[in-house]
Short mmCIF file of N, CA and C and ligand atoms in Angstrom, two decimals:
data_model
loop_
_atom_site.label_atom_id
_atom_site.label_comp_id
_atom_site.label_asym_id
_atom_site.label_seq_id
_atom_site.Cartn_x
_atom_site.Cartn_y
_atom_site.Cartn_z
N MET A 1 -14.06 -4.86 -16.81
CA MET A 1 -13.68 -6.18 -16.28
C MET A 1 -13.28 -6.06 -14.82
N SER A 2 -13.70 -7.01 -14.03
CA SER A 2 -13.38 -6.99 -12.60
C SER A 2 -11.87 -7.12 -12.36
N LYS A 3 -11.36 -6.30 -11.46
CA LYS A 3 -9.93 -6.36 -11.14
C LYS A 3 -9.72 -6.88 -9.73
N LYS A 4 -8.56 -7.48 -9.53
CA LYS A 4 -8.17 -7.91 -8.18
C LYS A 4 -7.30 -6.81 -7.59
N ILE A 5 -7.68 -6.37 -6.39
CA ILE A 5 -7.01 -5.24 -5.76
C ILE A 5 -6.44 -5.68 -4.41
N CYS A 6 -5.16 -5.52 -4.24
CA CYS A 6 -4.48 -5.90 -3.00
C CYS A 6 -4.07 -4.61 -2.27
N ILE A 7 -4.63 -4.45 -1.06
CA ILE A 7 -4.38 -3.21 -0.29
C ILE A 7 -3.44 -3.53 0.86
N LEU A 8 -2.35 -2.78 0.95
CA LEU A 8 -1.42 -2.92 2.07
C LEU A 8 -1.63 -1.72 2.98
N ASN A 9 -2.20 -1.97 4.16
CA ASN A 9 -2.51 -0.90 5.10
C ASN A 9 -1.38 -0.73 6.11
N GLY A 10 -0.65 0.37 5.99
CA GLY A 10 0.49 0.61 6.87
C GLY A 10 0.17 1.38 8.13
N SER A 11 -1.12 1.64 8.39
CA SER A 11 -1.46 2.39 9.61
C SER A 11 -1.63 1.45 10.79
N PRO A 12 -1.06 1.80 11.94
CA PRO A 12 -1.27 0.98 13.13
C PRO A 12 -2.59 1.27 13.83
N ARG A 13 -3.32 2.33 13.42
CA ARG A 13 -4.53 2.70 14.15
C ARG A 13 -5.75 2.09 13.48
N PRO A 14 -6.43 1.15 14.21
CA PRO A 14 -7.56 0.45 13.59
C PRO A 14 -8.71 1.39 13.22
N GLN A 15 -8.87 2.48 13.98
CA GLN A 15 -9.94 3.45 13.66
C GLN A 15 -9.34 4.72 13.07
N GLY A 16 -8.21 4.57 12.43
CA GLY A 16 -7.48 5.75 11.97
C GLY A 16 -7.97 6.31 10.64
N ASN A 17 -7.31 7.35 10.22
CA ASN A 17 -7.71 8.06 9.01
C ASN A 17 -7.39 7.26 7.74
N THR A 18 -6.28 6.54 7.79
CA THR A 18 -5.93 5.69 6.64
C THR A 18 -6.98 4.61 6.46
N LYS A 19 -7.39 4.02 7.59
CA LYS A 19 -8.40 2.95 7.52
C LYS A 19 -9.72 3.48 6.95
N ALA A 20 -10.06 4.72 7.31
CA ALA A 20 -11.30 5.33 6.77
C ALA A 20 -11.16 5.57 5.26
N LEU A 21 -9.98 6.00 4.83
CA LEU A 21 -9.75 6.16 3.38
C LEU A 21 -9.90 4.82 2.68
N ILE A 22 -9.34 3.78 3.30
CA ILE A 22 -9.41 2.44 2.71
C ILE A 22 -10.87 1.98 2.61
N ALA A 23 -11.63 2.20 3.70
CA ALA A 23 -13.04 1.75 3.70
C ALA A 23 -13.81 2.43 2.57
N SER A 24 -13.57 3.71 2.37
CA SER A 24 -14.27 4.43 1.29
C SER A 24 -13.82 3.93 -0.07
N PHE A 25 -12.52 3.70 -0.19
CA PHE A 25 -11.97 3.18 -1.45
C PHE A 25 -12.60 1.82 -1.78
N ILE A 26 -12.66 0.95 -0.77
CA ILE A 26 -13.22 -0.39 -0.98
C ILE A 26 -14.69 -0.30 -1.39
N LYS A 27 -15.42 0.61 -0.73
CA LYS A 27 -16.84 0.78 -1.07
C LYS A 27 -16.99 1.07 -2.57
N GLY A 28 -16.20 2.00 -3.07
CA GLY A 28 -16.27 2.34 -4.49
C GLY A 28 -15.80 1.21 -5.38
N ALA A 29 -14.68 0.61 -4.99
CA ALA A 29 -14.08 -0.44 -5.83
C ALA A 29 -15.01 -1.65 -5.94
N GLU A 30 -15.62 -2.04 -4.82
CA GLU A 30 -16.49 -3.22 -4.85
C GLU A 30 -17.81 -2.90 -5.57
N ALA A 31 -18.27 -1.66 -5.41
CA ALA A 31 -19.50 -1.26 -6.13
C ALA A 31 -19.29 -1.35 -7.65
N ALA A 32 -18.04 -1.16 -8.06
CA ALA A 32 -17.71 -1.24 -9.49
C ALA A 32 -17.39 -2.67 -9.92
N GLY A 33 -17.56 -3.62 -8.99
CA GLY A 33 -17.42 -5.04 -9.34
C GLY A 33 -16.03 -5.62 -9.15
N ASN A 34 -15.17 -4.88 -8.47
CA ASN A 34 -13.81 -5.39 -8.25
C ASN A 34 -13.72 -6.22 -6.97
N GLU A 35 -12.67 -7.04 -6.91
CA GLU A 35 -12.41 -7.86 -5.72
C GLU A 35 -11.30 -7.20 -4.91
N THR A 36 -11.50 -7.03 -3.61
CA THR A 36 -10.46 -6.40 -2.80
C THR A 36 -10.02 -7.32 -1.66
N VAL A 37 -8.75 -7.20 -1.32
CA VAL A 37 -8.27 -7.83 -0.09
C VAL A 37 -7.37 -6.80 0.59
N CYS A 38 -7.57 -6.63 1.91
CA CYS A 38 -6.80 -5.62 2.64
C CYS A 38 -5.99 -6.30 3.75
N PHE A 39 -4.71 -6.05 3.77
CA PHE A 39 -3.85 -6.59 4.83
C PHE A 39 -3.51 -5.47 5.81
N ASP A 40 -3.95 -5.65 7.06
CA ASP A 40 -3.62 -4.69 8.12
C ASP A 40 -2.25 -5.10 8.68
N LEU A 41 -1.22 -4.46 8.17
CA LEU A 41 0.15 -4.92 8.43
C LEU A 41 0.51 -4.90 9.91
N GLN A 42 -0.07 -3.95 10.65
CA GLN A 42 0.25 -3.85 12.09
C GLN A 42 -0.12 -5.12 12.85
N LYS A 43 -1.16 -5.80 12.37
CA LYS A 43 -1.64 -7.00 13.08
C LYS A 43 -0.86 -8.24 12.65
N MET A 44 0.04 -8.07 11.72
CA MET A 44 0.70 -9.24 11.14
C MET A 44 2.14 -9.36 11.63
N ASN A 45 2.61 -10.59 11.57
CA ASN A 45 4.00 -10.87 11.97
C ASN A 45 4.88 -10.76 10.73
N ILE A 46 5.43 -9.58 10.53
CA ILE A 46 6.23 -9.34 9.32
C ILE A 46 7.57 -8.74 9.71
N HIS A 47 8.62 -9.44 9.37
CA HIS A 47 9.97 -9.00 9.73
C HIS A 47 10.60 -8.20 8.60
N GLY A 48 11.60 -7.43 8.93
CA GLY A 48 12.31 -6.65 7.91
C GLY A 48 13.10 -7.55 6.97
N CYS A 49 13.33 -7.05 5.78
CA CYS A 49 14.15 -7.78 4.80
C CYS A 49 15.55 -7.98 5.38
N LEU A 50 16.08 -9.18 5.18
CA LEU A 50 17.43 -9.49 5.68
C LEU A 50 18.52 -9.10 4.68
N GLY A 51 18.10 -8.77 3.48
CA GLY A 51 19.08 -8.41 2.45
C GLY A 51 19.97 -9.58 2.06
N CYS A 52 19.49 -10.80 2.31
CA CYS A 52 20.33 -11.98 2.04
C CYS A 52 20.34 -12.35 0.56
N CYS A 53 19.35 -11.85 -0.17
CA CYS A 53 19.23 -12.16 -1.62
C CYS A 53 19.25 -13.67 -1.87
N SER A 54 18.66 -14.41 -0.94
CA SER A 54 18.63 -15.87 -1.07
C SER A 54 17.22 -16.40 -1.30
N GLY A 55 16.27 -15.49 -1.55
CA GLY A 55 14.89 -15.92 -1.80
C GLY A 55 14.73 -16.33 -3.25
N GLY A 56 13.46 -16.59 -3.61
CA GLY A 56 13.14 -16.88 -5.00
C GLY A 56 13.47 -18.28 -5.45
N LYS A 57 13.77 -19.17 -4.51
CA LYS A 57 14.14 -20.54 -4.92
C LYS A 57 12.94 -21.48 -4.89
N ASP A 58 11.88 -21.05 -4.18
CA ASP A 58 10.72 -21.92 -3.99
C ASP A 58 9.47 -21.04 -4.09
N SER A 59 8.68 -21.24 -5.14
CA SER A 59 7.54 -20.33 -5.34
C SER A 59 6.51 -20.46 -4.21
N ALA A 60 6.50 -21.60 -3.50
CA ALA A 60 5.58 -21.74 -2.37
C ALA A 60 6.05 -20.92 -1.16
N HIS A 61 7.32 -20.65 -1.10
CA HIS A 61 7.90 -19.87 0.01
C HIS A 61 8.94 -18.92 -0.60
N PRO A 62 8.45 -17.84 -1.25
CA PRO A 62 9.41 -16.99 -2.01
C PRO A 62 10.55 -16.43 -1.17
N CYS A 63 10.28 -16.10 0.10
CA CYS A 63 11.32 -15.52 0.97
C CYS A 63 11.86 -16.60 1.90
N VAL A 64 13.09 -16.44 2.33
CA VAL A 64 13.66 -17.42 3.28
C VAL A 64 13.00 -17.30 4.65
N GLN A 65 12.44 -16.14 4.95
CA GLN A 65 11.76 -15.96 6.23
C GLN A 65 10.34 -16.51 6.15
N ARG A 66 9.95 -17.28 7.14
CA ARG A 66 8.60 -17.84 7.18
C ARG A 66 7.77 -17.01 8.15
N ASP A 67 7.12 -15.99 7.63
CA ASP A 67 6.25 -15.18 8.50
C ASP A 67 4.99 -14.82 7.72
N ASP A 68 4.27 -13.81 8.16
CA ASP A 68 2.97 -13.53 7.54
C ASP A 68 3.06 -12.94 6.13
N MET A 69 4.26 -12.66 5.66
CA MET A 69 4.37 -12.26 4.24
C MET A 69 3.85 -13.38 3.35
N GLU A 70 3.87 -14.60 3.86
CA GLU A 70 3.38 -15.72 3.05
C GLU A 70 1.88 -15.60 2.76
N LYS A 71 1.16 -14.81 3.60
CA LYS A 71 -0.26 -14.56 3.32
C LYS A 71 -0.40 -13.49 2.23
N ILE A 72 0.57 -12.61 2.16
CA ILE A 72 0.49 -11.49 1.21
C ILE A 72 0.98 -11.91 -0.18
N TYR A 73 2.00 -12.74 -0.25
CA TYR A 73 2.61 -13.05 -1.55
C TYR A 73 1.61 -13.52 -2.61
N PRO A 74 0.71 -14.48 -2.29
CA PRO A 74 -0.22 -14.92 -3.36
C PRO A 74 -1.15 -13.80 -3.82
N ALA A 75 -1.64 -13.01 -2.86
CA ALA A 75 -2.56 -11.90 -3.22
C ALA A 75 -1.83 -10.85 -4.05
N TYR A 76 -0.59 -10.60 -3.71
CA TYR A 76 0.22 -9.64 -4.47
C TYR A 76 0.47 -10.15 -5.88
N GLN A 77 0.78 -11.43 -5.99
CA GLN A 77 1.06 -11.99 -7.32
C GLN A 77 -0.18 -11.94 -8.22
N GLU A 78 -1.35 -12.20 -7.61
CA GLU A 78 -2.60 -12.22 -8.40
C GLU A 78 -3.12 -10.83 -8.72
N ALA A 79 -2.72 -9.84 -7.93
CA ALA A 79 -3.35 -8.52 -7.99
C ALA A 79 -3.10 -7.81 -9.32
N ASP A 80 -4.15 -7.15 -9.81
CA ASP A 80 -3.98 -6.22 -10.93
C ASP A 80 -3.57 -4.86 -10.40
N VAL A 81 -4.08 -4.54 -9.21
CA VAL A 81 -3.84 -3.22 -8.62
C VAL A 81 -3.30 -3.41 -7.20
N VAL A 82 -2.22 -2.70 -6.89
CA VAL A 82 -1.68 -2.70 -5.52
C VAL A 82 -1.91 -1.32 -4.93
N VAL A 83 -2.55 -1.29 -3.75
CA VAL A 83 -2.80 -0.02 -3.07
C VAL A 83 -1.87 0.11 -1.88
N LEU A 84 -1.07 1.16 -1.90
CA LEU A 84 -0.21 1.49 -0.76
C LEU A 84 -0.99 2.49 0.08
N ALA A 85 -1.36 2.10 1.29
CA ALA A 85 -2.14 2.97 2.17
C ALA A 85 -1.34 3.21 3.43
N SER A 86 -1.16 4.47 3.77
CA SER A 86 -0.26 4.76 4.90
C SER A 86 -0.54 6.12 5.51
N PRO A 87 -0.31 6.22 6.83
CA PRO A 87 -0.19 7.57 7.39
C PRO A 87 1.16 8.14 6.97
N MET A 88 1.27 9.44 6.91
CA MET A 88 2.59 10.03 6.70
C MET A 88 3.33 10.00 8.03
N TYR A 89 4.48 9.38 8.03
CA TYR A 89 5.36 9.39 9.21
C TYR A 89 6.68 10.01 8.77
N TYR A 90 7.01 11.13 9.38
CA TYR A 90 8.26 11.83 9.05
C TYR A 90 8.46 11.96 7.55
N TRP A 91 7.43 12.48 6.89
CA TRP A 91 7.45 12.79 5.45
C TRP A 91 7.71 11.56 4.58
N GLY A 92 7.34 10.41 5.11
CA GLY A 92 7.47 9.18 4.34
C GLY A 92 6.29 8.26 4.65
N ILE A 93 6.38 7.05 4.13
CA ILE A 93 5.38 6.04 4.47
C ILE A 93 5.75 5.44 5.84
N SER A 94 4.81 4.74 6.46
CA SER A 94 5.07 4.16 7.78
C SER A 94 6.07 3.01 7.67
N GLY A 95 6.71 2.71 8.79
CA GLY A 95 7.64 1.58 8.83
C GLY A 95 6.96 0.26 8.50
N GLN A 96 5.72 0.12 8.96
CA GLN A 96 4.99 -1.13 8.69
C GLN A 96 4.88 -1.37 7.18
N LEU A 97 4.56 -0.31 6.44
CA LEU A 97 4.40 -0.47 4.99
C LEU A 97 5.76 -0.67 4.31
N LYS A 98 6.75 0.09 4.74
CA LYS A 98 8.08 -0.05 4.10
C LYS A 98 8.63 -1.45 4.32
N CYS A 99 8.43 -1.94 5.55
CA CYS A 99 8.92 -3.26 5.92
C CYS A 99 8.30 -4.34 5.00
N ALA A 100 6.99 -4.27 4.83
CA ALA A 100 6.31 -5.26 3.97
C ALA A 100 6.72 -5.07 2.51
N PHE A 101 6.82 -3.82 2.09
CA PHE A 101 7.13 -3.59 0.67
C PHE A 101 8.51 -4.13 0.31
N ASP A 102 9.48 -3.91 1.20
CA ASP A 102 10.83 -4.43 0.93
C ASP A 102 10.80 -5.95 0.71
N ARG A 103 9.92 -6.59 1.45
CA ARG A 103 9.86 -8.06 1.38
C ARG A 103 9.26 -8.55 0.06
N LEU A 104 8.62 -7.67 -0.71
CA LEU A 104 8.10 -8.07 -2.02
C LEU A 104 9.24 -8.38 -2.99
N PHE A 105 10.44 -7.98 -2.61
CA PHE A 105 11.61 -8.30 -3.44
C PHE A 105 11.72 -9.81 -3.68
N ALA A 106 11.25 -10.59 -2.71
CA ALA A 106 11.32 -12.06 -2.86
C ALA A 106 10.56 -12.54 -4.09
N ILE A 107 9.52 -11.80 -4.47
CA ILE A 107 8.77 -12.19 -5.68
C ILE A 107 9.60 -11.90 -6.93
N ALA A 108 10.29 -10.78 -6.92
CA ALA A 108 11.19 -10.47 -8.05
C ALA A 108 12.28 -11.54 -8.14
N GLU A 109 12.70 -12.03 -6.97
CA GLU A 109 13.77 -13.05 -6.96
C GLU A 109 13.34 -14.37 -7.61
N LEU A 110 12.03 -14.55 -7.78
CA LEU A 110 11.56 -15.79 -8.44
C LEU A 110 11.91 -15.80 -9.92
N THR A 111 12.26 -14.64 -10.48
CA THR A 111 12.60 -14.58 -11.91
C THR A 111 14.12 -14.43 -12.06
N PRO A 112 14.65 -14.92 -13.17
CA PRO A 112 16.10 -14.89 -13.35
C PRO A 112 16.68 -13.48 -13.34
N ASP A 113 15.91 -12.51 -13.85
CA ASP A 113 16.44 -11.13 -13.93
C ASP A 113 15.87 -10.22 -12.85
N TYR A 114 15.39 -10.81 -11.76
CA TYR A 114 14.79 -10.00 -10.68
C TYR A 114 13.73 -9.05 -11.22
N GLU A 115 12.90 -9.60 -12.08
CA GLU A 115 11.89 -8.75 -12.71
C GLU A 115 10.70 -8.57 -11.78
N ASN A 116 10.33 -7.32 -11.51
CA ASN A 116 9.15 -7.07 -10.68
C ASN A 116 7.90 -7.25 -11.52
N PRO A 117 6.86 -7.88 -10.95
CA PRO A 117 5.62 -7.99 -11.71
C PRO A 117 5.07 -6.59 -11.98
N HIS A 118 4.48 -6.40 -13.14
CA HIS A 118 3.95 -5.08 -13.48
C HIS A 118 2.55 -4.92 -12.90
N LYS A 119 2.31 -3.83 -12.23
CA LYS A 119 1.03 -3.59 -11.57
C LYS A 119 0.56 -2.17 -11.83
N ASP A 120 -0.78 -2.00 -11.74
CA ASP A 120 -1.32 -0.66 -11.54
C ASP A 120 -1.21 -0.39 -10.04
N CYS A 121 -1.06 0.85 -9.66
CA CYS A 121 -0.97 1.11 -8.23
C CYS A 121 -1.59 2.44 -7.85
N ILE A 122 -1.83 2.52 -6.54
CA ILE A 122 -2.54 3.67 -5.95
C ILE A 122 -1.87 3.98 -4.62
N LEU A 123 -1.82 5.25 -4.27
CA LEU A 123 -1.37 5.67 -2.94
C LEU A 123 -2.51 6.37 -2.22
N LEU A 124 -2.83 5.89 -1.02
CA LEU A 124 -3.78 6.57 -0.14
C LEU A 124 -3.00 7.01 1.09
N MET A 125 -2.97 8.29 1.38
CA MET A 125 -2.17 8.75 2.52
C MET A 125 -2.91 9.80 3.35
N ALA A 126 -2.89 9.57 4.68
CA ALA A 126 -3.42 10.56 5.64
C ALA A 126 -2.24 11.26 6.30
N ALA A 127 -2.41 12.54 6.58
CA ALA A 127 -1.32 13.31 7.20
C ALA A 127 -1.89 14.48 7.98
N GLU A 128 -1.08 14.99 8.90
CA GLU A 128 -1.50 16.19 9.64
C GLU A 128 -1.35 17.42 8.75
N GLY A 129 -0.20 17.56 8.13
CA GLY A 129 0.05 18.72 7.28
C GLY A 129 -0.79 18.67 6.01
N ASP A 130 -1.06 19.84 5.47
CA ASP A 130 -1.94 19.87 4.30
C ASP A 130 -1.42 20.80 3.22
N THR A 131 -0.11 20.87 3.09
CA THR A 131 0.46 21.75 2.07
C THR A 131 1.17 20.91 1.02
N GLU A 132 1.41 21.54 -0.13
CA GLU A 132 2.12 20.85 -1.20
C GLU A 132 3.51 20.43 -0.73
N SER A 133 4.16 21.32 0.02
CA SER A 133 5.54 21.01 0.45
C SER A 133 5.55 19.87 1.47
N ASN A 134 4.47 19.75 2.27
CA ASN A 134 4.42 18.63 3.22
C ASN A 134 4.38 17.30 2.48
N PHE A 135 3.67 17.26 1.37
CA PHE A 135 3.53 15.99 0.63
C PHE A 135 4.66 15.76 -0.38
N ALA A 136 5.49 16.78 -0.61
CA ALA A 136 6.50 16.67 -1.67
C ALA A 136 7.45 15.47 -1.50
N PRO A 137 7.97 15.21 -0.29
CA PRO A 137 8.90 14.06 -0.17
C PRO A 137 8.24 12.72 -0.50
N VAL A 138 6.98 12.56 -0.05
CA VAL A 138 6.27 11.30 -0.34
C VAL A 138 5.96 11.19 -1.83
N LYS A 139 5.60 12.32 -2.42
CA LYS A 139 5.30 12.34 -3.86
C LYS A 139 6.54 11.90 -4.63
N ALA A 140 7.70 12.43 -4.23
CA ALA A 140 8.95 12.07 -4.92
C ALA A 140 9.24 10.58 -4.74
N PHE A 141 9.03 10.08 -3.52
CA PHE A 141 9.26 8.65 -3.25
C PHE A 141 8.33 7.79 -4.10
N TYR A 142 7.05 8.12 -4.08
CA TYR A 142 6.05 7.32 -4.78
C TYR A 142 6.30 7.35 -6.30
N GLU A 143 6.58 8.52 -6.81
CA GLU A 143 6.80 8.63 -8.26
C GLU A 143 8.09 7.91 -8.66
N GLY A 144 9.10 8.01 -7.83
CA GLY A 144 10.36 7.31 -8.11
C GLY A 144 10.16 5.80 -8.05
N LEU A 145 9.46 5.36 -7.02
CA LEU A 145 9.21 3.92 -6.85
C LEU A 145 8.46 3.35 -8.05
N THR A 146 7.37 4.00 -8.42
CA THR A 146 6.55 3.46 -9.50
C THR A 146 7.30 3.52 -10.84
N ALA A 147 8.05 4.59 -11.05
CA ALA A 147 8.81 4.70 -12.31
C ALA A 147 9.85 3.58 -12.40
N HIS A 148 10.56 3.35 -11.31
CA HIS A 148 11.62 2.33 -11.35
C HIS A 148 11.05 0.92 -11.45
N LEU A 149 9.88 0.70 -10.84
CA LEU A 149 9.26 -0.63 -10.93
C LEU A 149 8.57 -0.83 -12.28
N GLY A 150 8.34 0.26 -12.99
CA GLY A 150 7.56 0.17 -14.23
C GLY A 150 6.08 0.02 -13.93
N TRP A 151 5.65 0.50 -12.75
CA TRP A 151 4.24 0.42 -12.38
C TRP A 151 3.51 1.66 -12.88
N ASN A 152 2.20 1.46 -13.06
CA ASN A 152 1.36 2.52 -13.59
C ASN A 152 0.48 3.07 -12.47
N SER A 153 0.77 4.28 -12.03
CA SER A 153 -0.06 4.87 -10.97
C SER A 153 -1.39 5.30 -11.55
N ILE A 154 -2.47 4.80 -10.96
CA ILE A 154 -3.80 5.16 -11.47
C ILE A 154 -4.53 6.10 -10.51
N GLY A 155 -3.83 6.53 -9.46
CA GLY A 155 -4.47 7.53 -8.59
C GLY A 155 -3.77 7.68 -7.26
N VAL A 156 -3.91 8.87 -6.70
CA VAL A 156 -3.33 9.18 -5.38
C VAL A 156 -4.34 10.02 -4.62
N VAL A 157 -4.52 9.71 -3.34
CA VAL A 157 -5.29 10.60 -2.47
C VAL A 157 -4.38 11.06 -1.35
N TYR A 158 -4.07 12.34 -1.32
CA TYR A 158 -3.32 12.94 -0.22
C TYR A 158 -4.34 13.62 0.69
N ALA A 159 -4.58 13.00 1.85
CA ALA A 159 -5.61 13.51 2.75
C ALA A 159 -4.95 14.24 3.92
N GLY A 160 -4.68 15.51 3.72
CA GLY A 160 -4.03 16.32 4.75
C GLY A 160 -5.03 16.90 5.73
N GLY A 161 -4.48 17.47 6.80
CA GLY A 161 -5.31 18.13 7.82
C GLY A 161 -5.92 17.17 8.81
N ASN A 162 -5.35 15.97 8.91
CA ASN A 162 -5.91 14.93 9.80
C ASN A 162 -4.87 14.46 10.80
N MET A 163 -5.03 14.86 12.06
CA MET A 163 -4.09 14.41 13.09
C MET A 163 -4.70 13.30 13.96
N GLU A 164 -5.81 13.62 14.61
CA GLU A 164 -6.42 12.62 15.49
C GLU A 164 -7.06 11.50 14.67
N ALA A 165 -7.05 10.30 15.24
CA ALA A 165 -7.73 9.18 14.57
C ALA A 165 -9.20 9.55 14.35
N GLY A 166 -9.66 9.40 13.15
CA GLY A 166 -11.06 9.67 12.84
C GLY A 166 -11.34 11.12 12.42
N ALA A 167 -10.32 11.97 12.46
CA ALA A 167 -10.51 13.37 12.05
C ALA A 167 -11.06 13.46 10.63
N ILE A 168 -10.69 12.51 9.82
CA ILE A 168 -11.09 12.53 8.41
C ILE A 168 -12.60 12.36 8.22
N LEU A 169 -13.26 11.84 9.25
CA LEU A 169 -14.71 11.64 9.14
C LEU A 169 -15.43 12.98 8.98
N ASP A 170 -14.75 14.06 9.38
CA ASP A 170 -15.33 15.41 9.18
C ASP A 170 -14.96 16.00 7.82
N LYS A 171 -14.32 15.18 6.98
CA LYS A 171 -13.91 15.68 5.66
C LYS A 171 -14.47 14.77 4.56
N PRO A 172 -15.79 14.88 4.35
CA PRO A 172 -16.42 13.98 3.37
C PRO A 172 -15.80 14.06 1.98
N ASN A 173 -15.23 15.22 1.64
CA ASN A 173 -14.64 15.34 0.29
C ASN A 173 -13.46 14.40 0.11
N GLN A 174 -12.65 14.24 1.17
CA GLN A 174 -11.49 13.35 1.07
C GLN A 174 -11.94 11.89 0.95
N LEU A 175 -12.96 11.55 1.74
CA LEU A 175 -13.46 10.17 1.68
C LEU A 175 -14.12 9.90 0.32
N LYS A 176 -14.81 10.90 -0.19
CA LYS A 176 -15.46 10.77 -1.50
C LYS A 176 -14.40 10.57 -2.59
N GLU A 177 -13.30 11.29 -2.45
CA GLU A 177 -12.22 11.16 -3.45
C GLU A 177 -11.70 9.71 -3.48
N ALA A 178 -11.54 9.13 -2.28
CA ALA A 178 -11.08 7.74 -2.21
C ALA A 178 -12.12 6.80 -2.79
N GLU A 179 -13.38 7.06 -2.47
CA GLU A 179 -14.46 6.20 -2.99
C GLU A 179 -14.54 6.28 -4.51
N GLU A 180 -14.45 7.49 -5.03
CA GLU A 180 -14.53 7.66 -6.49
C GLU A 180 -13.34 7.02 -7.20
N LEU A 181 -12.19 7.09 -6.55
CA LEU A 181 -11.00 6.44 -7.13
C LEU A 181 -11.25 4.92 -7.21
N GLY A 182 -11.80 4.36 -6.14
CA GLY A 182 -12.13 2.93 -6.15
C GLY A 182 -13.13 2.61 -7.26
N ARG A 183 -14.13 3.46 -7.37
CA ARG A 183 -15.20 3.23 -8.36
C ARG A 183 -14.69 3.37 -9.80
N SER A 184 -13.60 4.11 -9.97
CA SER A 184 -13.08 4.33 -11.34
C SER A 184 -12.34 3.10 -11.89
N ILE A 185 -12.11 2.13 -11.01
CA ILE A 185 -11.35 0.94 -11.45
C ILE A 185 -12.30 -0.05 -12.12
N SER A 186 -11.97 -0.42 -13.34
CA SER A 186 -12.84 -1.41 -14.01
C SER A 186 -12.01 -2.11 -15.08
C1 FMN B 201 5.41 9.04 14.28
C2 FMN B 201 4.55 10.00 13.54
C3 FMN B 201 5.10 10.80 12.55
C4 FMN B 201 4.31 11.67 11.83
N1 FMN B 201 4.89 12.42 10.85
C5 FMN B 201 4.12 13.29 10.13
C6 FMN B 201 4.69 14.09 9.09
O1 FMN B 201 5.88 13.99 8.80
N2 FMN B 201 3.89 14.94 8.42
C7 FMN B 201 2.53 15.04 8.69
O2 FMN B 201 1.86 15.82 8.03
N3 FMN B 201 1.96 14.27 9.65
C8 FMN B 201 2.72 13.42 10.38
N4 FMN B 201 2.14 12.63 11.36
C9 FMN B 201 0.67 12.68 11.56
C10 FMN B 201 -0.05 11.51 10.89
O3 FMN B 201 0.33 11.39 9.53
C11 FMN B 201 -1.56 11.71 10.99
O4 FMN B 201 -1.94 11.69 12.34
C12 FMN B 201 -2.35 10.69 10.21
O5 FMN B 201 -3.69 11.10 10.11
C13 FMN B 201 -2.27 9.32 10.86
O6 FMN B 201 -2.99 8.38 10.11
P1 FMN B 201 -3.77 7.16 10.82
O7 FMN B 201 -4.93 7.79 11.58
O8 FMN B 201 -4.19 6.29 9.73
O9 FMN B 201 -2.81 6.50 11.76
C14 FMN B 201 2.92 11.78 12.12
C15 FMN B 201 2.37 10.98 13.14
C16 FMN B 201 3.17 10.12 13.85
C17 FMN B 201 2.55 9.26 14.94
#
């Protein structure tokens, strides 16, 4: 069955390695009949969470802040699969992605018990380092996040050894891994 896939791209580099992973992932996912939408967070006007806990009162405007998160909220709500795509920045996800992800709290606020919608999810990450220990902090974050949200991780691509934008184009195996992950969704 066709799935709706919402991709949050936390890389600021339009020709970057994360974007190349996303392009390969989309190729596979769409070939398998899925619908994808990708939000390039760097190009969007998205402010940090205010921590006001005053959202969730109006489903048309889940957050009190009126910014480009309003474009993401409907796609996130409809999505079967959420893809977190990011460069590794200081052994974590990028600020752009963290900023947008925090704002998804407004959707949980729409329910009386702050219940997060249940999703399948995927992590696509590009990084310079290519060792298990380099990826360990992100792995711990991602596994903790998905466990606490009750989300089901259906795949991760850790694409190490990529510093310059486009370096990943010389690593067809990493791009193939992303494409195959996309293709596995049905
Ligand atoms: C601010 C900053 C912090 C970074 N921190 C790390 C890091 O902690 N570990 C790592 O392996 N690479 C790190 N990198 C390298 C990027 O993860 C790498 O260049 C990646 O391929 C960038 O993805 P992009 O091309 O999609 O922007 C950092 C790069 C920048 C600009």
